[in-house]
PDB file of C-alpha atoms in Angstrom:
ATOM      1  CA  UNK C   1      14.935  -4.804 -11.388  1.00 34.00           C
ATOM      2  CA  UNK C   2      17.648  -3.890 -13.866  1.00 36.00           C
ATOM      3  CA  UNK C   3      17.186  -3.533 -17.614  1.00 38.00           C
ATOM      4  CA  UNK C   4      20.160  -5.080 -19.393  1.00 40.00           C
ATOM      5  CA  UNK C   5      21.259  -3.936 -22.842  1.00 37.00           C
ATOM      6  CA  UNK C   6      21.971  -6.820 -25.194  1.00 40.00           C
ATOM      7  CA  UNK C   7      23.460  -4.527 -27.799  1.00 46.00           C
ATOM      8  CA  UNK C   8      22.773  -1.322 -29.617  1.00 55.00           C
ATOM      9  CA  UNK C   9      19.448  -2.591 -30.941  1.00 76.00           C
ATOM     10  CA  UNK C  10      17.955  -4.680 -28.102  1.00 84.00           C
ATOM     11  CA  UNK C  11      16.819  -4.539 -24.500  1.00 86.00           C
ATOM     12  CA  UNK C  12      15.392  -7.025 -22.048  1.00 86.00           C
ATOM     13  CA  UNK C  13      13.722  -6.661 -18.662  1.00 88.00           C
ATOM     14  CA  UNK C  14      13.757  -9.936 -16.704  1.00 88.00           C
ATOM     15  CA  UNK C  15      11.445 -10.751 -13.845  1.00 88.00           C
ATOM     16  CA  UNK C  16       7.998  -9.399 -12.883  1.00 87.00           C
ATOM     17  CA  UNK C  17       6.913  -6.200 -14.623  1.00 85.00           C
ATOM     18  CA  UNK C  18       3.232  -5.486 -13.974  1.00 81.00           C
ATOM     19  CA  UNK C  19       0.199  -6.978 -12.239  1.00 81.00           C
ATOM     20  CA  UNK C  20      -3.348  -5.821 -13.012  1.00 75.00           C
ATOM     21  CA  UNK C  21      -6.381  -6.974 -11.002  1.00 71.00           C
ATOM     22  CA  UNK C  22     -10.029  -7.378 -11.985  1.00 56.00           C
ATOM     23  CA  UNK C  23     -10.891  -4.143 -10.160  1.00 56.00           C
ATOM     24  CA  UNK C  24      -8.590  -2.137 -12.425  1.00 49.00           C
ATOM     25  CA  UNK C  25      -9.801  -4.016 -15.511  1.00 51.00           C
ATOM     26  CA  UNK C  26     -13.417  -3.374 -14.439  1.00 53.00           C
ATOM     27  CA  UNK C  27     -14.390  -7.036 -14.783  1.00 52.00           C
ATOM     28  CA  UNK C  28     -15.733  -7.553 -11.254  1.00 52.00           C
ATOM     29  CA  UNK C  29     -19.365  -7.264 -12.405  1.00 55.00           C
ATOM     30  CA  UNK C  30     -19.005 -10.335 -14.657  1.00 55.00           C
ATOM     31  CA  UNK C  31     -19.010 -12.727 -11.708  1.00 57.00           C
ATOM     32  CA  UNK C  32     -15.724 -14.384 -12.696  1.00 58.00           C
ATOM     33  CA  UNK C  33     -14.176 -13.973  -9.266  1.00 62.00           C
ATOM     34  CA  UNK C  34     -10.696 -12.545  -8.959  1.00 71.00           C
ATOM     35  CA  UNK C  35      -9.088 -11.963 -12.366  1.00 77.00           C
ATOM     36  CA  UNK C  36      -5.405 -11.093 -12.384  1.00 81.00           C
ATOM     37  CA  UNK C  37      -3.086 -10.451 -15.332  1.00 85.00           C
ATOM     38  CA  UNK C  38       0.670 -10.393 -14.821  1.00 88.00           C
ATOM     39  CA  UNK C  39       3.487  -9.499 -17.210  1.00 90.00           C
ATOM     40  CA  UNK C  40       7.081 -10.688 -16.925  1.00 91.00           C
ATOM     41  CA  UNK C  41      10.343 -11.179 -18.832  1.00 92.00           C
ATOM     42  CA  UNK C  42      10.037  -8.617 -21.627  1.00 92.00           C
ATOM     43  CA  UNK C  43      12.433  -8.284 -24.562  1.00 93.00           C
ATOM     44  CA  UNK C  44      12.637  -5.807 -27.442  1.00 91.00           C
ATOM     45  CA  UNK C  45      14.797  -5.924 -30.578  1.00 89.00           C
ATOM     46  CA  UNK C  46      15.095  -3.618 -33.580  1.00 86.00           C
ATOM     47  CA  UNK C  47      15.526  -0.465 -31.515  1.00 83.00           C
ATOM     48  CA  UNK C  48      17.929   0.809 -34.161  1.00 80.00           C
ATOM     49  CA  UNK C  49      14.881   1.195 -36.434  1.00 79.00           C
ATOM     50  CA  UNK C  50      13.462   4.036 -34.311  1.00 80.00           C
ATOM     51  CA  UNK C  51      13.078   7.333 -36.163  1.00 79.00           C
ATOM     52  CA  UNK C  52      11.241  10.666 -36.224  1.00 80.00           C
ATOM     53  CA  UNK C  53      11.190  10.957 -32.451  1.00 81.00           C
ATOM     54  CA  UNK C  54       9.349  14.014 -31.144  1.00 85.00           C
ATOM     55  CA  UNK C  55       8.755  14.340 -27.415  1.00 82.00           C
ATOM     56  CA  UNK C  56       6.436  16.616 -25.443  1.00 80.00           C
ATOM     57  CA  UNK C  57       5.790  19.254 -28.085  1.00 86.00           C
ATOM     58  CA  UNK C  58       3.114  21.786 -27.057  1.00 86.00           C
ATOM     59  CA  UNK C  59      -0.217  21.152 -28.788  1.00 82.00           C
ATOM     60  CA  UNK C  60      -2.419  23.983 -30.027  1.00 77.00           C
ATOM     61  CA  UNK C  61      -5.502  22.839 -28.109  1.00 71.00           C
ATOM     62  CA  UNK C  62      -4.271  23.572 -24.576  1.00 72.00           C
ATOM     63  CA  UNK C  63      -1.227  24.755 -22.667  1.00 69.00           C
ATOM     64  CA  UNK C  64      -1.309  21.493 -20.699  1.00 82.00           C
ATOM     65  CA  UNK C  65      -1.482  19.285 -23.825  1.00 89.00           C
ATOM     66  CA  UNK C  66       1.789  17.840 -25.100  1.00 88.00           C
ATOM     67  CA  UNK C  67       2.212  15.751 -28.260  1.00 91.00           C
ATOM     68  CA  UNK C  68       4.749  12.981 -28.762  1.00 91.00           C
ATOM     69  CA  UNK C  69       5.360  10.752 -31.768  1.00 90.00           C
ATOM     70  CA  UNK C  70       7.793   8.088 -32.856  1.00 88.00           C
ATOM     71  CA  UNK C  71       8.370   5.957 -35.940  1.00 88.00           C
ATOM     72  CA  UNK C  72       9.775   2.440 -35.737  1.00 83.00           C
ATOM     73  CA  UNK C  73      10.336  -0.612 -37.858  1.00 82.00           C
ATOM     74  CA  UNK C  74      11.803   1.510 -40.658  1.00 79.00           C
ATOM     75  CA  UNK C  75      14.705   0.892 -42.994  1.00 76.00           C
ATOM     76  CA  UNK C  76      13.814  -2.764 -43.472  1.00 78.00           C
ATOM     77  CA  UNK C  77      14.469  -3.587 -39.796  1.00 82.00           C
ATOM     78  CA  UNK C  78      11.346  -4.768 -37.939  1.00 89.00           C
ATOM     79  CA  UNK C  79      10.711  -3.939 -34.318  1.00 89.00           C
ATOM     80  CA  UNK C  80       9.994  -7.108 -32.327  1.00 92.00           C
ATOM     81  CA  UNK C  81       8.819  -7.338 -28.734  1.00 93.00           C
ATOM     82  CA  UNK C  82       7.840 -10.248 -26.505  1.00 93.00           C
ATOM     83  CA  UNK C  83       6.556 -10.622 -22.955  1.00 93.00           C
ATOM     84  CA  UNK C  84       5.453 -13.444 -20.699  1.00 93.00           C
ATOM     85  CA  UNK C  85       1.804 -13.262 -19.624  1.00 92.00           C
ATOM     86  CA  UNK C  86      -0.013 -14.979 -16.782  1.00 91.00           C
ATOM     87  CA  UNK C  87      -3.814 -14.935 -16.459  1.00 87.00           C
ATOM     88  CA  UNK C  88      -5.487 -16.079 -13.229  1.00 84.00           C
ATOM     89  CA  UNK C  89      -9.155 -16.869 -13.868  1.00 78.00           C
ATOM     90  CA  UNK C  90     -11.663 -19.073 -12.023  1.00 74.00           C
ATOM     91  CA  UNK C  91      -8.937 -20.416  -9.776  1.00 76.00           C
ATOM     92  CA  UNK C  92      -6.643 -21.459 -12.632  1.00 82.00           C
ATOM     93  CA  UNK C  93      -3.494 -19.805 -13.941  1.00 84.00           C
ATOM     94  CA  UNK C  94      -2.687 -19.937 -17.632  1.00 87.00           C
ATOM     95  CA  UNK C  95       0.680 -18.801 -18.953  1.00 90.00           C
ATOM     96  CA  UNK C  96       1.737 -17.916 -22.458  1.00 89.00           C
ATOM     97  CA  UNK C  97       4.165 -15.749 -24.356  1.00 92.00           C
ATOM     98  CA  UNK C  98       2.973 -12.842 -26.475  1.00 91.00           C
ATOM     99  CA  UNK C  99       5.044 -11.489 -29.340  1.00 92.00           C
ATOM    100  CA  UNK C 100       4.638  -8.495 -31.642  1.00 91.00           C
ATOM    101  CA  UNK C 101       6.357  -7.589 -34.910  1.00 92.00           C
ATOM    102  CA  UNK C 102       5.952  -4.144 -36.503  1.00 90.00           C
ATOM    103  CA  UNK C 103       7.262  -2.656 -39.752  1.00 90.00           C
ATOM    104  CA  UNK C 104       7.099   0.976 -40.880  1.00 89.00           C
ATOM    105  CA  UNK C 105       4.912   2.140 -37.997  1.00 89.00           C
ATOM    106  CA  UNK C 106       4.037   5.530 -36.523  1.00 89.00           C
ATOM    107  CA  UNK C 107       2.742   6.083 -32.985  1.00 89.00           C
ATOM    108  CA  UNK C 108       1.257   9.431 -31.927  1.00 91.00           C
ATOM    109  CA  UNK C 109       0.282  10.264 -28.348  1.00 90.00           C
ATOM    110  CA  UNK C 110      -1.194  13.306 -26.655  1.00 91.00           C
ATOM    111  CA  UNK C 111      -0.891  13.739 -22.926  1.00 90.00           C
ATOM    112  CA  UNK C 112      -2.292  16.243 -20.465  1.00 89.00           C
ATOM    113  CA  UNK C 113       0.400  17.193 -17.963  1.00 86.00           C
ATOM    114  CA  UNK C 114      -0.220  19.256 -14.834  1.00 83.00           C
ATOM    115  CA  UNK C 115       3.092  20.431 -13.362  1.00 79.00           C
ATOM    116  CA  UNK C 116       3.894  22.419 -10.226  1.00 72.00           C
ATOM    117  CA  UNK C 117       6.472  24.638 -11.903  1.00 71.00           C
ATOM    118  CA  UNK C 118       7.550  26.267  -8.645  1.00 68.00           C
ATOM    119  CA  UNK C 119       8.885  22.884  -7.489  1.00 65.00           C
ATOM    120  CA  UNK C 120      11.112  22.283 -10.522  1.00 67.00           C
ATOM    121  CA  UNK C 121      14.057  24.355  -9.163  1.00 65.00           C
ATOM    122  CA  UNK C 122      14.127  22.179  -6.026  1.00 62.00           C
ATOM    123  CA  UNK C 123      14.545  18.922  -7.964  1.00 64.00           C
ATOM    124  CA  UNK C 124      18.148  17.776  -7.761  1.00 65.00           C
ATOM    125  CA  UNK C 125      19.954  15.854 -10.501  1.00 65.00           C
ATOM    126  CA  UNK C 126      20.477  12.906  -8.168  1.00 65.00           C
ATOM    127  CA  UNK C 127      16.701  12.570  -7.732  1.00 63.00           C
ATOM    128  CA  UNK C 128      15.918  11.988 -11.407  1.00 66.00           C
ATOM    129  CA  UNK C 129      16.134   8.202 -10.989  1.00 68.00           C
ATOM    130  CA  UNK C 130      14.170   8.141  -7.716  1.00 75.00           C
ATOM    131  CA  UNK C 131      10.450   8.528  -6.850  1.00 75.00           C
ATOM    132  CA  UNK C 132      11.194  12.189  -6.047  1.00 75.00           C
ATOM    133  CA  UNK C 133      11.429  12.842  -9.808  1.00 77.00           C
ATOM    134  CA  UNK C 134       7.603  12.665  -9.863  1.00 78.00           C
ATOM    135  CA  UNK C 135       7.120  15.403  -7.235  1.00 75.00           C
ATOM    136  CA  UNK C 136       6.558  18.305  -9.703  1.00 77.00           C
ATOM    137  CA  UNK C 137       3.940  16.229 -11.581  1.00 82.00           C
ATOM    138  CA  UNK C 138       0.463  16.932 -10.194  1.00 77.00           C
ATOM    139  CA  UNK C 139      -1.342  14.996 -12.920  1.00 81.00           C
ATOM    140  CA  UNK C 140      -0.719  13.014 -16.106  1.00 86.00           C
ATOM    141  CA  UNK C 141      -3.181  11.428 -18.530  1.00 89.00           C
ATOM    142  CA  UNK C 142      -3.398  10.284 -22.149  1.00 88.00           C
ATOM    143  CA  UNK C 143      -6.027  11.892 -24.380  1.00 88.00           C
ATOM    144  CA  UNK C 144      -7.502   8.756 -25.915  1.00 82.00           C
ATOM    145  CA  UNK C 145      -9.176  10.529 -28.846  1.00 83.00           C
ATOM    146  CA  UNK C 146      -5.851  12.100 -29.908  1.00 83.00           C
ATOM    147  CA  UNK C 147      -3.730   8.938 -29.837  1.00 85.00           C
ATOM    148  CA  UNK C 148      -3.190   6.903 -33.011  1.00 86.00           C
ATOM    149  CA  UNK C 149      -1.162   4.032 -34.430  1.00 86.00           C
ATOM    150  CA  UNK C 150      -0.570   2.963 -38.023  1.00 87.00           C
ATOM    151  CA  UNK C 151       1.809   0.507 -39.674  1.00 88.00           C
ATOM    152  CA  UNK C 152       2.555  -1.124 -43.013  1.00 89.00           C
ATOM    153  CA  UNK C 153       2.758  -4.496 -41.281  1.00 89.00           C
ATOM    154  CA  UNK C 154       1.700  -5.633 -37.813  1.00 89.00           C
ATOM    155  CA  UNK C 155       1.470  -9.126 -36.337  1.00 90.00           C
ATOM    156  CA  UNK C 156       0.709 -10.611 -32.937  1.00 88.00           C
ATOM    157  CA  UNK C 157       1.549 -14.146 -31.801  1.00 91.00           C
ATOM    158  CA  UNK C 158       0.416 -16.000 -28.684  1.00 87.00           C
ATOM    159  CA  UNK C 159       2.057 -19.245 -27.655  1.00 89.00           C
ATOM    160  CA  UNK C 160       0.403 -21.032 -24.754  1.00 86.00           C
ATOM    161  CA  UNK C 161       2.465 -23.107 -22.363  1.00 80.00           C
ATOM    162  CA  UNK C 162       2.733 -26.603 -23.861  1.00 77.00           C
ATOM    163  CA  UNK C 163       1.155 -25.656 -27.209  1.00 77.00           C
ATOM    164  CA  UNK C 164       2.480 -27.260 -30.385  1.00 76.00           C
ATOM    165  CA  UNK C 165       2.459 -23.975 -32.335  1.00 78.00           C
ATOM    166  CA  UNK C 166       1.655 -20.314 -31.675  1.00 81.00           C
ATOM    167  CA  UNK C 167      -1.602 -18.660 -32.701  1.00 85.00           C
ATOM    168  CA  UNK C 168      -1.019 -15.604 -34.904  1.00 86.00           C
ATOM    169  CA  UNK C 169      -2.984 -12.623 -36.202  1.00 86.00           C
ATOM    170  CA  UNK C 170      -1.295 -10.608 -38.962  1.00 85.00           C
ATOM    171  CA  UNK C 171      -1.906  -7.676 -41.268  1.00 82.00           C
ATOM    172  CA  UNK C 172      -5.139  -5.668 -41.329  1.00 86.00           C
ATOM    173  CA  UNK C 173      -7.023  -7.884 -38.826  1.00 86.00           C
ATOM    174  CA  UNK C 174      -4.208  -7.385 -36.295  1.00 84.00           C
ATOM    175  CA  UNK C 175      -4.219  -3.616 -36.826  1.00 84.00           C
ATOM    176  CA  UNK C 176      -8.002  -3.478 -36.481  1.00 84.00           C
ATOM    177  CA  UNK C 177      -7.840  -5.452 -33.233  1.00 82.00           C
ATOM    178  CA  UNK C 178      -5.152  -3.152 -31.843  1.00 81.00           C
ATOM    179  CA  UNK C 179      -7.137  -0.024 -32.703  1.00 79.00           C
ATOM    180  CA  UNK C 180     -10.224  -1.437 -31.009  1.00 79.00           C
ATOM    181  CA  UNK C 181      -8.161  -2.124 -27.891  1.00 78.00           C
ATOM    182  CA  UNK C 182      -6.366   1.230 -27.885  1.00 80.00           C
ATOM    183  CA  UNK C 183      -9.038   2.963 -25.818  1.00 78.00           C
ATOM    184  CA  UNK C 184      -8.898   0.211 -23.183  1.00 80.00           C
ATOM    185  CA  UNK C 185      -5.096   0.308 -23.104  1.00 81.00           C
ATOM    186  CA  UNK C 186      -5.111   4.097 -22.690  1.00 84.00           C
ATOM    187  CA  UNK C 187      -7.642   3.833 -19.853  1.00 83.00           C
ATOM    188  CA  UNK C 188      -5.573   1.200 -18.067  1.00 81.00           C
ATOM    189  CA  UNK C 189      -2.451   3.356 -18.492  1.00 84.00           C
ATOM    190  CA  UNK C 190      -4.279   6.400 -17.099  1.00 85.00           C
ATOM    191  CA  UNK C 191      -5.542   4.441 -14.104  1.00 82.00           C
ATOM    192  CA  UNK C 192      -2.086   3.051 -13.444  1.00 80.00           C
ATOM    193  CA  UNK C 193      -0.801   6.640 -13.296  1.00 83.00           C
ATOM    194  CA  UNK C 194      -3.733   7.677 -11.102  1.00 80.00           C
ATOM    195  CA  UNK C 195      -2.817   4.977  -8.573  1.00 79.00           C
ATOM    196  CA  UNK C 196       0.942   5.104  -9.061  1.00 81.00           C
ATOM    197  CA  UNK C 197       1.612   8.840  -8.850  1.00 81.00           C
ATOM    198  CA  UNK C 198       0.441   9.296  -5.224  1.00 80.00           C
ATOM    199  CA  UNK C 199       2.403   6.187  -4.248  1.00 81.00           C
ATOM    200  CA  UNK C 200       5.544   7.640  -5.850  1.00 80.00           C
ATOM    201  CA  UNK C 201       4.966  10.888  -3.938  1.00 75.00           C
ATOM    202  CA  UNK C 202       4.564   8.923  -0.699  1.00 78.00           C
ATOM    203  CA  UNK C 203       7.724   6.898  -1.445  1.00 80.00           C
ATOM    204  CA  UNK C 204       9.669  10.134  -1.956  1.00 76.00           C
ATOM    205  CA  UNK C 205       8.373  11.588   1.307  1.00 75.00           C
ATOM    206  CA  UNK C 206       9.422   8.434   3.174  1.00 77.00           C
ATOM    207  CA  UNK C 207      12.820   8.034   1.496  1.00 71.00           C
ATOM    208  CA  UNK C 208      16.115   8.762   3.192  1.00 60.00           C
ATOM    209  CA  UNK C 209      17.353  10.777   0.220  1.00 58.00           C
ATOM    210  CA  UNK C 210      16.116  13.772  -1.723  1.00 56.00           C
ATOM    211  CA  UNK C 211      15.977  17.460  -1.000  1.00 59.00           C
ATOM    212  CA  UNK C 212      13.951  18.720   1.954  1.00 59.00           C
ATOM    213  CA  UNK C 213      11.765  20.775  -0.376  1.00 61.00           C
ATOM    214  CA  UNK C 214      10.990  17.801  -2.603  1.00 59.00           C
ATOM    215  CA  UNK C 215      10.109  15.589   0.374  1.00 58.00           C
ATOM    216  CA  UNK C 216       7.879  18.249   1.908  1.00 64.00           C
ATOM    217  CA  UNK C 217       6.095  18.730  -1.420  1.00 62.00           C
ATOM    218  CA  UNK C 218       5.749  14.959  -1.801  1.00 59.00           C
ATOM    219  CA  UNK C 219       4.135  14.735   1.645  1.00 61.00           C
ATOM    220  CA  UNK C 220       1.591  17.402   0.703  1.00 60.00           C
ATOM    221  CA  UNK C 221       0.872  15.762  -2.677  1.00 56.00           C
ATOM    222  CA  UNK C 222       0.397  12.323  -1.089  1.00 53.00           C
ATOM    223  CA  UNK C 223      -1.958  13.777   1.537  1.00 57.00           C
ATOM    224  CA  UNK C 224      -3.988  15.598  -1.134  1.00 54.00           C
ATOM    225  CA  UNK C 225      -4.547  12.462  -3.217  1.00 51.00           C
ATOM    226  CA  UNK C 226      -8.043  10.913  -3.062  1.00 47.00           C
ATOM    227  CA  UNK C 227      -8.279   7.883  -0.729  1.00 45.00           C
ATOM    228  CA  UNK C 228      -8.873   5.512  -3.663  1.00 44.00           C
ATOM    229  CA  UNK C 229      -5.492   6.490  -5.145  1.00 45.00           C
ATOM    230  CA  UNK C 230      -3.401   6.087  -1.992  1.00 44.00           C
TER     231      UNK C 230
END
């Protein structure tokens, strides 16, 4: 799936992006049957409003803790994003489009990164866009308590398929809803990494490209992963 640039300030990613099942969402105990959420056809505009980007700066709390932050929606240019959403519930599929607009916002994240440093010299430049780029990463997780988001203006719109008008939540209620969901979003992201990292290692080990050292390390990493993550 290619990401096409529409210009300096916009990106779009057509087609399927992500599918999350009821097991990952931890909804199985509710007796709703199989629940599945899919995302597709994403678009972002206002990327020229990004500012104050800081990536992977060591935090004082631990050698494995890295802080990142970014500002967006500054200079009078809002950041807008939209994505198609499908929800399968009780045998029915409902589709809608979700949209977000942000102005003067700041996002701060803290991640715990476990890296096999002795494998870094074996990573070739040509592998950076392949699953073998994940080989030196033994673990990756967001620290939910150290992640934050704030904005001068935030709005969310949902437009159901066939609806006459979108439903919208704006301002402080939208920010409060996002903050209450942030812990769930961080958990889902962490579990996606937990499941995805061993699969990336296995894909590297099975690929026809990549250095011998990287593929051997990927084989060991995939074998060491817990069965639930394979």
